[in-house]
XYZ file of C-alpha atoms in Angstrom:
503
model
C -43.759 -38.252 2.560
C -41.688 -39.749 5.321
C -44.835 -42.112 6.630
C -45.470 -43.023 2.832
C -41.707 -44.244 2.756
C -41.857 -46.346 5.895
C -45.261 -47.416 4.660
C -43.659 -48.934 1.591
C -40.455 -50.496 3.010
C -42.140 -52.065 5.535
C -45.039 -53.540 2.972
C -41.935 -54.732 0.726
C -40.018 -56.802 3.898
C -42.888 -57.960 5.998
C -42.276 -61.136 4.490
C -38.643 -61.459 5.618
C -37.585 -62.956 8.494
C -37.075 -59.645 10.621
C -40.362 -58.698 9.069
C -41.926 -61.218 10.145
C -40.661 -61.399 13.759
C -41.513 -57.349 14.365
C -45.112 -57.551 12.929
C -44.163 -54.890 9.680
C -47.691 -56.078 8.401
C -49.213 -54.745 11.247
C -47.909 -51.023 11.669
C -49.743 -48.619 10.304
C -47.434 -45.313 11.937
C -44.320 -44.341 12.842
C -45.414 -44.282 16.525
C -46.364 -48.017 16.378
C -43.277 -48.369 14.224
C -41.191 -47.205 17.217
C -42.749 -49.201 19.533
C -42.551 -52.229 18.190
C -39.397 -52.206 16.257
C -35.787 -51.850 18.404
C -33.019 -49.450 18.221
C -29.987 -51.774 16.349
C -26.788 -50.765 15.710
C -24.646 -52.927 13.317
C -23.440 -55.595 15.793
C -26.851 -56.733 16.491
C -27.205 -57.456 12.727
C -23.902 -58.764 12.046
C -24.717 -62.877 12.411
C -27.763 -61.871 9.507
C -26.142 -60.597 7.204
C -23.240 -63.052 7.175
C -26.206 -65.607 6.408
C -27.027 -63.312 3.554
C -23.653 -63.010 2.424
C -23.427 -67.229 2.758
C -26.998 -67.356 0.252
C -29.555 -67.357 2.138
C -32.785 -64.986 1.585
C -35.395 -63.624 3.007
C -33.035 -62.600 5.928
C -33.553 -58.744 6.499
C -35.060 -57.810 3.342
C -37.416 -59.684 0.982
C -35.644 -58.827 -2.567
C -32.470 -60.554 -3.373
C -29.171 -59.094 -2.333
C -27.010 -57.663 -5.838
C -24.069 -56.480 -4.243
C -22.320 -56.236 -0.359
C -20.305 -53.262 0.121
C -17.375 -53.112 2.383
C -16.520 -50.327 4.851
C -14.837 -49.456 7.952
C -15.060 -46.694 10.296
C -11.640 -44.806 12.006
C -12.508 -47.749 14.695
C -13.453 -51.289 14.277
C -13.168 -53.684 12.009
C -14.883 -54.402 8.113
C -18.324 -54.302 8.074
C -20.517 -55.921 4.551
C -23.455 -53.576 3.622
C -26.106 -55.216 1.552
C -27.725 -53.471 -1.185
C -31.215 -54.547 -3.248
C -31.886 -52.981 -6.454
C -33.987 -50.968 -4.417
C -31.409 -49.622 -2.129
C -29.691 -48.120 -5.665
C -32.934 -46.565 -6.535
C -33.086 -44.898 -2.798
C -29.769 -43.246 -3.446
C -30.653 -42.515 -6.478
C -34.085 -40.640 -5.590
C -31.368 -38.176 -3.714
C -28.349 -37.954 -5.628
C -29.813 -37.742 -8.820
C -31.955 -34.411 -7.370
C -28.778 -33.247 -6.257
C -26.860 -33.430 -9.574
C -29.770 -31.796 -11.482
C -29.804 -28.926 -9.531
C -25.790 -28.171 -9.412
C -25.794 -28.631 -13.394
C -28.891 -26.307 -13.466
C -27.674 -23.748 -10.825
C -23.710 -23.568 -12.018
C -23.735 -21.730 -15.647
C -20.995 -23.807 -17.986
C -20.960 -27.213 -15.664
C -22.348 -29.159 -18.603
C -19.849 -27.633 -21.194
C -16.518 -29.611 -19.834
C -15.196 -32.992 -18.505
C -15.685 -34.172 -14.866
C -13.827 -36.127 -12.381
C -15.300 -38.583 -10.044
C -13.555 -40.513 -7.842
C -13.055 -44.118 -8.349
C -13.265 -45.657 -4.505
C -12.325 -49.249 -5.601
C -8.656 -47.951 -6.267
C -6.150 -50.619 -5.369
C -8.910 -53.235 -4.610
C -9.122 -56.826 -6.135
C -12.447 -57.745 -6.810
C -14.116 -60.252 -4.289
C -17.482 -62.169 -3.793
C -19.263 -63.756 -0.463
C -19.311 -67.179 0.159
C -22.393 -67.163 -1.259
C -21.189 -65.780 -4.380
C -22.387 -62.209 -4.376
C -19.913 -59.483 -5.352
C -18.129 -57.450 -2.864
C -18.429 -54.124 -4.208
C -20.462 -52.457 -7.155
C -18.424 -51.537 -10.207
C -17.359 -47.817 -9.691
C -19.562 -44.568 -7.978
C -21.170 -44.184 -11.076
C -23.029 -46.983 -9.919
C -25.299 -45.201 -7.250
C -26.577 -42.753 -9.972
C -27.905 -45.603 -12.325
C -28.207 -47.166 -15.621
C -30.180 -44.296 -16.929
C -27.413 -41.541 -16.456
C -24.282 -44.242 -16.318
C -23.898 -43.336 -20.189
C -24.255 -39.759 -20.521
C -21.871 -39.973 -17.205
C -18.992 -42.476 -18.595
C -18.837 -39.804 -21.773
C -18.080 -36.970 -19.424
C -15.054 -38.634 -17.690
C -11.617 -37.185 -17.910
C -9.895 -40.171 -16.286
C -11.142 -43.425 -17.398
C -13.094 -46.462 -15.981
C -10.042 -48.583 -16.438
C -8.592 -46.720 -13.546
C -10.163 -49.107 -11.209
C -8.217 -52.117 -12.931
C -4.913 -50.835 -11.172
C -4.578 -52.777 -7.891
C -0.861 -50.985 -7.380
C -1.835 -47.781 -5.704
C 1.278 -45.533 -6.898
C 0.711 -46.652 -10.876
C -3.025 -45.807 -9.839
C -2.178 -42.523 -8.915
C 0.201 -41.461 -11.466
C -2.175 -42.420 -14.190
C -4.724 -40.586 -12.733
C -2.505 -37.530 -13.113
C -2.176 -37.824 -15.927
C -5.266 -38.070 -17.169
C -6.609 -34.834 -14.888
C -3.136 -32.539 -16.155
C -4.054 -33.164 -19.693
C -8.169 -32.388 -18.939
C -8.227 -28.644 -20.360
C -11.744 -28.851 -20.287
C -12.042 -30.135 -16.465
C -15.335 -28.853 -15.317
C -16.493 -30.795 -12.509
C -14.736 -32.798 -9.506
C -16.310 -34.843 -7.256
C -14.773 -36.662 -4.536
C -15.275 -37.557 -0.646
C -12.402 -36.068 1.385
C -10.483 -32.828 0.527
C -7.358 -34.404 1.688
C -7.576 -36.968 -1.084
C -7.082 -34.428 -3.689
C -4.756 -32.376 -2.322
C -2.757 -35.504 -2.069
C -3.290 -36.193 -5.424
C -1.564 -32.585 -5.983
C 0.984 -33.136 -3.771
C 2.329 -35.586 -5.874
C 1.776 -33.818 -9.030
C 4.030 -31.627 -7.714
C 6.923 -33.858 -6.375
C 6.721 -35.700 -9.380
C 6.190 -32.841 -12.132
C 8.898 -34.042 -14.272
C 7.870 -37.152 -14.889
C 4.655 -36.378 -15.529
C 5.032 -33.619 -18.175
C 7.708 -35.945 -19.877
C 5.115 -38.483 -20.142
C 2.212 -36.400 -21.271
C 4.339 -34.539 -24.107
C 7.242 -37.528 -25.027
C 4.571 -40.510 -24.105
C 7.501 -41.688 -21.839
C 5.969 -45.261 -20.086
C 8.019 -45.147 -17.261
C 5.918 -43.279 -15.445
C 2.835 -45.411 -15.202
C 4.572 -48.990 -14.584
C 1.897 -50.935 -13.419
C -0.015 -49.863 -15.538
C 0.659 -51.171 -19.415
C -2.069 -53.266 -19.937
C -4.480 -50.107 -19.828
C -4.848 -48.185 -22.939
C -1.949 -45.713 -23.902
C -1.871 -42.272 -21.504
C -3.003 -38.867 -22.444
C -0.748 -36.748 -24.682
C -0.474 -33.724 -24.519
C 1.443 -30.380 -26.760
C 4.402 -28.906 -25.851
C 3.356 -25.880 -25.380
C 0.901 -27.609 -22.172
C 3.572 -29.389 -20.902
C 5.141 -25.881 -20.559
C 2.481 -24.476 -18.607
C 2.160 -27.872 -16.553
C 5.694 -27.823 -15.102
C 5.419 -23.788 -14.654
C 2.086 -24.361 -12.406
C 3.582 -27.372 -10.366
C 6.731 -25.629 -9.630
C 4.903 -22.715 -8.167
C 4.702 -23.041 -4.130
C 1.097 -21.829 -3.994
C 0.147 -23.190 -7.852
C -2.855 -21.045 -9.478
C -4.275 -24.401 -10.494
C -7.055 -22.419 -12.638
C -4.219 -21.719 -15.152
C -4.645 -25.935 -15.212
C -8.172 -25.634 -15.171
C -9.803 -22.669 -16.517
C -13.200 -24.349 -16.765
C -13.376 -25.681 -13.301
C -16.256 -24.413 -11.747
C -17.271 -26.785 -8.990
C -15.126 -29.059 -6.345
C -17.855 -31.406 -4.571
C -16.237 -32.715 -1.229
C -16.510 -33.518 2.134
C -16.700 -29.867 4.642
C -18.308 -30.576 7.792
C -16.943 -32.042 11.220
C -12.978 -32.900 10.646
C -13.095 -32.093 6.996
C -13.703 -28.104 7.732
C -9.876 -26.914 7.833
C -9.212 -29.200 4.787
C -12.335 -28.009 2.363
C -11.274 -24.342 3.657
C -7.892 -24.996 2.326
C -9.340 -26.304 -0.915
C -11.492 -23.016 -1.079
C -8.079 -20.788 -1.048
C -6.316 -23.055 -3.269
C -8.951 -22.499 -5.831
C -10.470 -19.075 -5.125
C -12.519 -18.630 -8.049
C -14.080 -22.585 -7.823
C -17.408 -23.342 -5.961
C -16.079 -25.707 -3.496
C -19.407 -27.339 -2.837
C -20.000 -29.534 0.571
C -21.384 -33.468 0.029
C -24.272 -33.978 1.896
C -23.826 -37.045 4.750
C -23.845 -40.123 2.405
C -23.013 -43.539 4.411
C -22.235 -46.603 2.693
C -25.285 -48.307 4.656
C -27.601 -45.233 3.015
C -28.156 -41.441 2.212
C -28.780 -39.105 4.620
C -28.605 -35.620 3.215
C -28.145 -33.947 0.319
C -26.834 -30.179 -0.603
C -29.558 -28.073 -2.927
C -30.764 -24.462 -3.951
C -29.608 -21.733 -1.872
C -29.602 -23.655 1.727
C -27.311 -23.212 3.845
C -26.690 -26.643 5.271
C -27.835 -30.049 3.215
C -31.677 -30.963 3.319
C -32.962 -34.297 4.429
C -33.315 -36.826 1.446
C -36.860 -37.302 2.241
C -37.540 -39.793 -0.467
C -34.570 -41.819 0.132
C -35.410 -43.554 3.597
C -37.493 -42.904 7.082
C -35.257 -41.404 9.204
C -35.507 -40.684 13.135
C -33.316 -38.721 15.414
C -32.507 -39.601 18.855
C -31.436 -36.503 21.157
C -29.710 -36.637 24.446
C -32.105 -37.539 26.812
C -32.553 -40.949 24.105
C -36.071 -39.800 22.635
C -36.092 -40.651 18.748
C -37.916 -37.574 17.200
C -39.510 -37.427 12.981
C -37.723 -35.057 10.954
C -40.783 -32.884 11.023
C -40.000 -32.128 15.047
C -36.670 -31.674 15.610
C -35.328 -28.601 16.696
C -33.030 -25.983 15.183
C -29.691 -25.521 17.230
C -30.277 -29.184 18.756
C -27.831 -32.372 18.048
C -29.002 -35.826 17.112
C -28.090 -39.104 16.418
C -29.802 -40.246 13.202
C -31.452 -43.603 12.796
C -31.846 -44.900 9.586
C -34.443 -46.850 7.889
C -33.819 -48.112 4.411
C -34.508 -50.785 1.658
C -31.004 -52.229 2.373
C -32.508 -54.204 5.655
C -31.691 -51.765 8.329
C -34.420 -50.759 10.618
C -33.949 -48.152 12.873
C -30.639 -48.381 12.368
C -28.163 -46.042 14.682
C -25.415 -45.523 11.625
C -23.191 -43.856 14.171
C -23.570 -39.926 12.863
C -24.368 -36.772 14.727
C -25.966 -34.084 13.168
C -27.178 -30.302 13.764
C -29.982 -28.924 13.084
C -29.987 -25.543 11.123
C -33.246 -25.147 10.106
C -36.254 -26.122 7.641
C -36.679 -25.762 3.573
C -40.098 -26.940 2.131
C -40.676 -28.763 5.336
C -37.372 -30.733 5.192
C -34.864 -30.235 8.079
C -31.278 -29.037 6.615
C -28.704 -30.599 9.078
C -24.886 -30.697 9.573
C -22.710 -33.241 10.382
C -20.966 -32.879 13.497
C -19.297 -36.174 13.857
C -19.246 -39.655 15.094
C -20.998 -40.838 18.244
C -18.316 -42.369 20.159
C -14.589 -42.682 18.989
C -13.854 -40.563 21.972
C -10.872 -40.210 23.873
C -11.249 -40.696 27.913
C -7.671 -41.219 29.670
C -8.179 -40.685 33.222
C -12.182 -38.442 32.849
C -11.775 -35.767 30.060
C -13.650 -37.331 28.019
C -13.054 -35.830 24.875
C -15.144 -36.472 21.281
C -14.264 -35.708 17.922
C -16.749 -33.257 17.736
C -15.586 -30.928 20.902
C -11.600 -31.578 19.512
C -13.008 -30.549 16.062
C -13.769 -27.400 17.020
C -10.686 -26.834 18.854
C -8.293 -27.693 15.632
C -10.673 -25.815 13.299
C -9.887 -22.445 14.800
C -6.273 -23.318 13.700
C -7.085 -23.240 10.536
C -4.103 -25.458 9.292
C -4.207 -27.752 6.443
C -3.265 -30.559 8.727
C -4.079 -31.120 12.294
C -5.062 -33.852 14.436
C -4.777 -34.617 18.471
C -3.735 -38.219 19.565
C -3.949 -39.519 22.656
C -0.263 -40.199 24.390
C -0.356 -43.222 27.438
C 3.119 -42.461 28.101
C 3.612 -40.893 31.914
C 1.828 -38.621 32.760
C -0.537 -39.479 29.889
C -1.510 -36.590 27.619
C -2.007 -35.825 24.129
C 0.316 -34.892 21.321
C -1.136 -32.678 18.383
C 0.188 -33.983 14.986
C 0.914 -31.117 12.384
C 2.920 -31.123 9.221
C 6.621 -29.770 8.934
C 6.001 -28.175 5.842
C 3.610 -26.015 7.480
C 4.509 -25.697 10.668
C 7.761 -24.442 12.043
C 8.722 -25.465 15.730
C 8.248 -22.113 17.782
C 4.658 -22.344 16.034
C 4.193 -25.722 16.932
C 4.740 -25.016 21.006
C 2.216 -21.898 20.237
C -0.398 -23.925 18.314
C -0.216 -26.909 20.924
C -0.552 -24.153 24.093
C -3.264 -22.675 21.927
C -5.131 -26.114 21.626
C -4.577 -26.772 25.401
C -5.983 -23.818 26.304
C -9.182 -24.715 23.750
C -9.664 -28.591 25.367
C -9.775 -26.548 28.868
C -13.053 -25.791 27.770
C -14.366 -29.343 28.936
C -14.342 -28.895 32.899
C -13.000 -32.807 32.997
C -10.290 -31.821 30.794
C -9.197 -28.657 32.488
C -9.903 -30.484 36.451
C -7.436 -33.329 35.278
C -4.924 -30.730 34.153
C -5.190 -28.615 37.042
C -4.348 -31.839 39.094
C -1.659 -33.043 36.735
C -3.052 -36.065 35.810
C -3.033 -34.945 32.267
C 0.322 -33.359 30.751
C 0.066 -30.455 28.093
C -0.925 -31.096 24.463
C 2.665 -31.122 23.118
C 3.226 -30.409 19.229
C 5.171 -33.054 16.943
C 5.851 -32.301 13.471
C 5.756 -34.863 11.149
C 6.698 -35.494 7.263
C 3.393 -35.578 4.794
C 1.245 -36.675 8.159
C -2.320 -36.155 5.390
C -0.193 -39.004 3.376
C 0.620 -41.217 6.302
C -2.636 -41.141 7.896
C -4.515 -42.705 3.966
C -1.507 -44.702 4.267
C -3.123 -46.016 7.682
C -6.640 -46.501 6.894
C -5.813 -48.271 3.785
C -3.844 -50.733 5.539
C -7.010 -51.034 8.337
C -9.102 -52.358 5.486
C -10.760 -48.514 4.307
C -11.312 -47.829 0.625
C -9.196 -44.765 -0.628
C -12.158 -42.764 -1.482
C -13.862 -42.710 1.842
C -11.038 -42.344 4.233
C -12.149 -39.255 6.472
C -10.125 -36.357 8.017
C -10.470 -37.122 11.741
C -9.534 -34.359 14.228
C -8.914 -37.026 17.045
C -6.972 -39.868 16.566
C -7.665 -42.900 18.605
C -5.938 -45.660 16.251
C -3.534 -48.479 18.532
C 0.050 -47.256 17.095
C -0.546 -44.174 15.582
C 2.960 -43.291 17.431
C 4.768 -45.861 14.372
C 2.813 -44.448 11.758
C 3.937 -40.634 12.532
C 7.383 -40.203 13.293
C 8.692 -37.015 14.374
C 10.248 -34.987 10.952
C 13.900 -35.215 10.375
């Protein structure tokens, strides 16, 4: 299946300009493919696709581009995906698989109202200079015109939610849409954090919100009045509302009594927050998203495996080990790490999309992998080398709902593990940042430069609603609200102004 999909991207592009200069009409094999066809990463393509987005064709892919998406990673700057009507359908080939068998596989799914995440929150439309949009329309959009129907008639919170460009009127109607969902069956978003944010706020701003939902009190969604009038709700579930968000630990099932799935984010840096998900709602099937990039899909979770299963029908996909040998899916090796390359109808060819992966093990033939992390984004301030990954690990054994290592220039250079005052009192904090110390000492760099004091101890500093500070970062570094990523290290310029130490 995997040398029938290269077969037919290749046949659909050898026209193309890249086509054309790597020979696509004459490989017949993955082997040759590899040979003839280089390793990129998204630099190398970066002068072709602003030619795409300026209008001109037959640049990296034969079909016309419908859409650019924009995203960021923790480092770098924007990036502009391109997508074909092709590139939908590839998503779709996995995520449509994927839906079938949750609805089929969790008894009462179909019988309530789902959520799903609206990434374009707070973003003004845009098109290229060529005049392609920036953006498709909502998620919804990756699952089709075939299922965009029966989906739109499931939704709790409306499409118009994407109108609001002011992020606070964005989130309070929201709320109020989700408080008044009885019949809320289904959420799907990307991180963990960004619903227990969305709690968080529920909670600080209960009041408000009940008086809205059961007095229709406007107020509360300034910003907002050009949208249709809010949810309303009785009395008597405005009552049980404000006696849920008052609780410290709410039993948010007494919201939601038909919840019966939470689809998020759970591998690499998400692990502590999905885990804290999974006791806040101990009776919900907190599901983990397979590894879904914006340049393409990767994995998807389905049946009884463990870890998600290669999208086989959704691109070719290779996977470069240590030693920099690109292996088919059909050879790797369970208990190995890889860098995935992707190939795809969105004009990436043996593309390096920056993920790591781990290989569990096989179902029908299909690797099921985890993600591990990014390659890169490491921290190195005088040989320890650190990488997300190893720091991952580290902060996961915590098992806090917020944690995350930074690194500190300031003499002697170190790092400083962030944690939340609300969770964290200060005689834990020295404890949790000895703990963590003790964990990076693991890495023989790490422990050699602390041993010759070129590296002070992790020291703890507590900070007010750090989860909220960091979104508050990435969205101001470009990054759409729905695919801002837990990160368990920290290597932003000026992280030390965005997390002051708590009053």
């Amino acid at each position: 299946m995997q040398a029938r999909r290269l077969q037919a991207i290749l046949a659909c592009n050898q026209d193309c300009e890249y086509g054309r200069t790597h020979g696509f009409a004459a490989i017949a094999d993955p082997a040759t493919y590899a040979r003839r066809v280089p390793i990129v990463r998204y630099d190398a393509l970066r002068d072709s696709i602003a030619r795409m987005a300026a209008g001109e064709r037959g640049v990296l892919v034969t079909a016309p581009i419908i859409a650019f998406e924009e995203t960021s990673g923790s480092s770098g700057g924007a990036k502009l995906v391109p997508y074909t009507e092709d590139a939908l359908a590839s998503f779709q080939s996995g995520l449509l698989p994927w839906l079938d068998d949750l609805h089929t596989g969790v008894e009462g799914l179909d019988q309530g109202r789902a959520y799903w995440s609206i990434s374009p929150a707070a973003r003004t439309p845009r098109q290229t200079a060529g005049g392609v949009p920036i953006g498709l329309p909502s998620d919804a959009a990756y699952l089709g015109n075939a299922v965009a129907g029966s989906l739109l008639a499931t939704l709790c919170v409306p499409p118009a939610a994407a109108q609001i460009t002011d992020i606070d009127a964005w989130r309070r109607f929201t709320l109020l849409h989700l408080l008044a969902a009885e019949d809320l069956a289904l959420i799907s978003i990307w991180s963990p954090t960004f619903l227990q944010e969305l709690l968080r706020h529920a909670q600080e701003h209960a009041d408000a919100l009940v008086r809205c939902l059961v007095d229709g009190n406007p107020d509360v969604v300034e910003g907002a009045r050009e949208l249709p009038p809010g949810p309303r709700v009785s009395r008597d579930r405005g009552d049980v509302i404000r006696d849920v968000l008052a609780q410290r630990e709410p039993a948010w099932t007494r919201l939601w009594p038909q919840l019966a799935v939470i689809s998020c984010w759970d591998q690499a840096a998400a692990k502590p927050y999905a885990a804290a998900l999974r006791r806040a709602f101990p009776i919900v099937r907190v599901q983990g998203k397979g590894l879904l990039a914006t340049e393409g899909l990767v994995t998807i979770p389905f049946g009884d495996a463990a870890m998600p299963v290669l999208a086989v029908d959704s691109g070719f996909y290779e996977f470069v080990d240590a030693a920099g040998t690109a292996w088919l899916a059909g050879d790797v090796i369970p208990g190995h790490d890889y860098e995935v390359l992707l190939t795809n109808d969105s004009g990436f060819y043996r593309y390096a999309i920056g993920d790591r992966v781990r290989v569990h093990g096989f179902v029908g033939g299909a690797p099921t992998l985890e993600f591990i992390g990014r390659t890169g984004g490491g921290s190195d301030l005088c040989g320890e080398k650190l990488t997300e990954t190893f720091v991952g690990d580290a902060l996961h054994a915590l098992a806090l709902r917020f944690a995350m290592l930074a690194p500190s220039a300031h003499a002697p250079p170190g790092y400083v593990l962030l944690l939340d005052a609300a969770e964290v009192d200060a005689v834990d904090a020295a404890r949790l940042a000895a703990r963590v110390d003790d964990a990076l000492a693991a890495n023989p760099q790490y422990a050699y430069a602390r041993q010759l004091r070129q590296l002070a101890p992790v020291r703890p500093l507590r900070c007010g609603h750090p989860a909220t500070r960091w979104l508050d970062l990435c969205r101001q570094r470009g990054q759409r609200l729905g695919d801002i990523k837990p990160v368990a290290l920290c290597t932003v310029d000026g992280w030390q102004q965005q997390f002051p130490p708590a009053a």
